[in-house]
mmCIF file of C-alpha atoms in Angstrom:
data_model
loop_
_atom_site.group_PDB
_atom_site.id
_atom_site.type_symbol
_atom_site.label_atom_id
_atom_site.label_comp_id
_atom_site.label_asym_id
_atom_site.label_seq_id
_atom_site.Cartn_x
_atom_site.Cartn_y
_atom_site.Cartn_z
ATOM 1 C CA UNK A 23 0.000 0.000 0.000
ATOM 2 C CA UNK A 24 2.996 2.304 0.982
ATOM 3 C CA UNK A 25 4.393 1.509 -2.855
ATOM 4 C CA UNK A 26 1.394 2.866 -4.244
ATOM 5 C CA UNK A 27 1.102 5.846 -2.272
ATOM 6 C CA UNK A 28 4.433 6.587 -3.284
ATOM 7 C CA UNK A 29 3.849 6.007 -6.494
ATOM 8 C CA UNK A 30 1.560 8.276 -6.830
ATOM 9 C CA UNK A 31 1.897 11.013 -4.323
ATOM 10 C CA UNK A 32 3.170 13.697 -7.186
ATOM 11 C CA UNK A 33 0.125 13.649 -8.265
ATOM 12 C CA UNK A 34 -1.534 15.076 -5.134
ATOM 13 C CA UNK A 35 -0.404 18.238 -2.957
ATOM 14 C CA UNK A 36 -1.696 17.712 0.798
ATOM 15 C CA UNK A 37 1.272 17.611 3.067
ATOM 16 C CA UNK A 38 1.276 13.867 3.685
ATOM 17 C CA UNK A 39 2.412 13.375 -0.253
ATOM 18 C CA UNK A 40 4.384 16.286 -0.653
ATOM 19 C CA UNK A 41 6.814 15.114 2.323
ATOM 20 C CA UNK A 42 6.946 11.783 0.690
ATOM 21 C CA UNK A 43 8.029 12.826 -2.872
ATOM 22 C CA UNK A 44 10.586 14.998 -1.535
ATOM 23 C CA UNK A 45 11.835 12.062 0.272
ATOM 24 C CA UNK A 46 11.417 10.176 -2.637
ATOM 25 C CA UNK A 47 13.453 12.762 -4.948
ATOM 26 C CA UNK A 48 16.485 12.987 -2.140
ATOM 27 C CA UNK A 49 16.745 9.140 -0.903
ATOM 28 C CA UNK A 50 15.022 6.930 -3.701
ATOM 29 C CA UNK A 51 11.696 4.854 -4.092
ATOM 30 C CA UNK A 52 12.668 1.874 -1.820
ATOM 31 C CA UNK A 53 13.527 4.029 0.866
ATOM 32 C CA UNK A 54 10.520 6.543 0.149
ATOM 33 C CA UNK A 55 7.908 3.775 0.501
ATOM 34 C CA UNK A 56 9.862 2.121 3.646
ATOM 35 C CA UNK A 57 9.261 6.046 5.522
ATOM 36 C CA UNK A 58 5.643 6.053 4.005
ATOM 37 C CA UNK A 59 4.918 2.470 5.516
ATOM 38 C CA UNK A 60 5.821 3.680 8.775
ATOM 39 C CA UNK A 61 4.286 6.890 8.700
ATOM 40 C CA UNK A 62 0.724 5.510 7.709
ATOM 41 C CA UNK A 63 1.087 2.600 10.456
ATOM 42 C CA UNK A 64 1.690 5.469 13.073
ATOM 43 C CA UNK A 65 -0.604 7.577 11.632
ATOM 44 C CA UNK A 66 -3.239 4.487 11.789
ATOM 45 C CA UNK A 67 -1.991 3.878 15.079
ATOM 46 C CA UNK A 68 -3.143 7.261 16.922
ATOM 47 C CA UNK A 69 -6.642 7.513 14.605
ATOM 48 C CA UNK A 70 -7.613 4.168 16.264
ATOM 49 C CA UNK A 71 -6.398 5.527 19.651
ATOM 50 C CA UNK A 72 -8.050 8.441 19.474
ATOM 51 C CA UNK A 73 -11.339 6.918 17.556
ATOM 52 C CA UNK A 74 -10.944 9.508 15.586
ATOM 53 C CA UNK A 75 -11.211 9.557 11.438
ATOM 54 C CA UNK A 76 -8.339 11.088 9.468
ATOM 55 C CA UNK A 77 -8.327 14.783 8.343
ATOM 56 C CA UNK A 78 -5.507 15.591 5.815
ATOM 57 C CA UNK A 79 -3.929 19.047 6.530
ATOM 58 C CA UNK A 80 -3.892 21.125 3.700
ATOM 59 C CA UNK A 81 -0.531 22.644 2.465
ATOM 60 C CA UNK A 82 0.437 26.055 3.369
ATOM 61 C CA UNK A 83 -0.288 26.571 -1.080
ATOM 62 C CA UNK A 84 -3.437 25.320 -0.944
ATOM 63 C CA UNK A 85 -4.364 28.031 2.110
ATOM 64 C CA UNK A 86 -2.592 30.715 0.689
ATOM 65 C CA UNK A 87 -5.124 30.265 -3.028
ATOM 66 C CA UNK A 88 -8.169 30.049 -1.034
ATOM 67 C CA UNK A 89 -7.862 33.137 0.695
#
């Protein structure tokens, strides 16, 4: 699942997929979806802790044109 996130994360600009195609672009694919993996288990991880469903912050570009 991590892969495919990966994958296609340039294709989307909400924070969660901009941080992982700029670690994609500065330590490769393998290691990109490795970071991604871990970062959606945590992520899963606190959202079932909190019982809470996931909100995905909006970049500070997106803000900026809505205003």
């Amino acid at each position: 699942g991590a892969r495919t996130v990966v994958n296609h994360a340039h294709k989307k600009d909400d924070d969660l997929n901009l941080w992982v195609t700029a670690i994609k672009q500065r330590r490769g694919v393998n290691k990109a979806a490795v970071a991604m993996a871990h970062r959606l288990a945590r992520l899963m991880w606190i959202l079932l802790q909190k019982n809470e469903h996931y909100r995905p912050i909006r970049s500070c570009n997106q803000v900026q044109g809505n205003v």
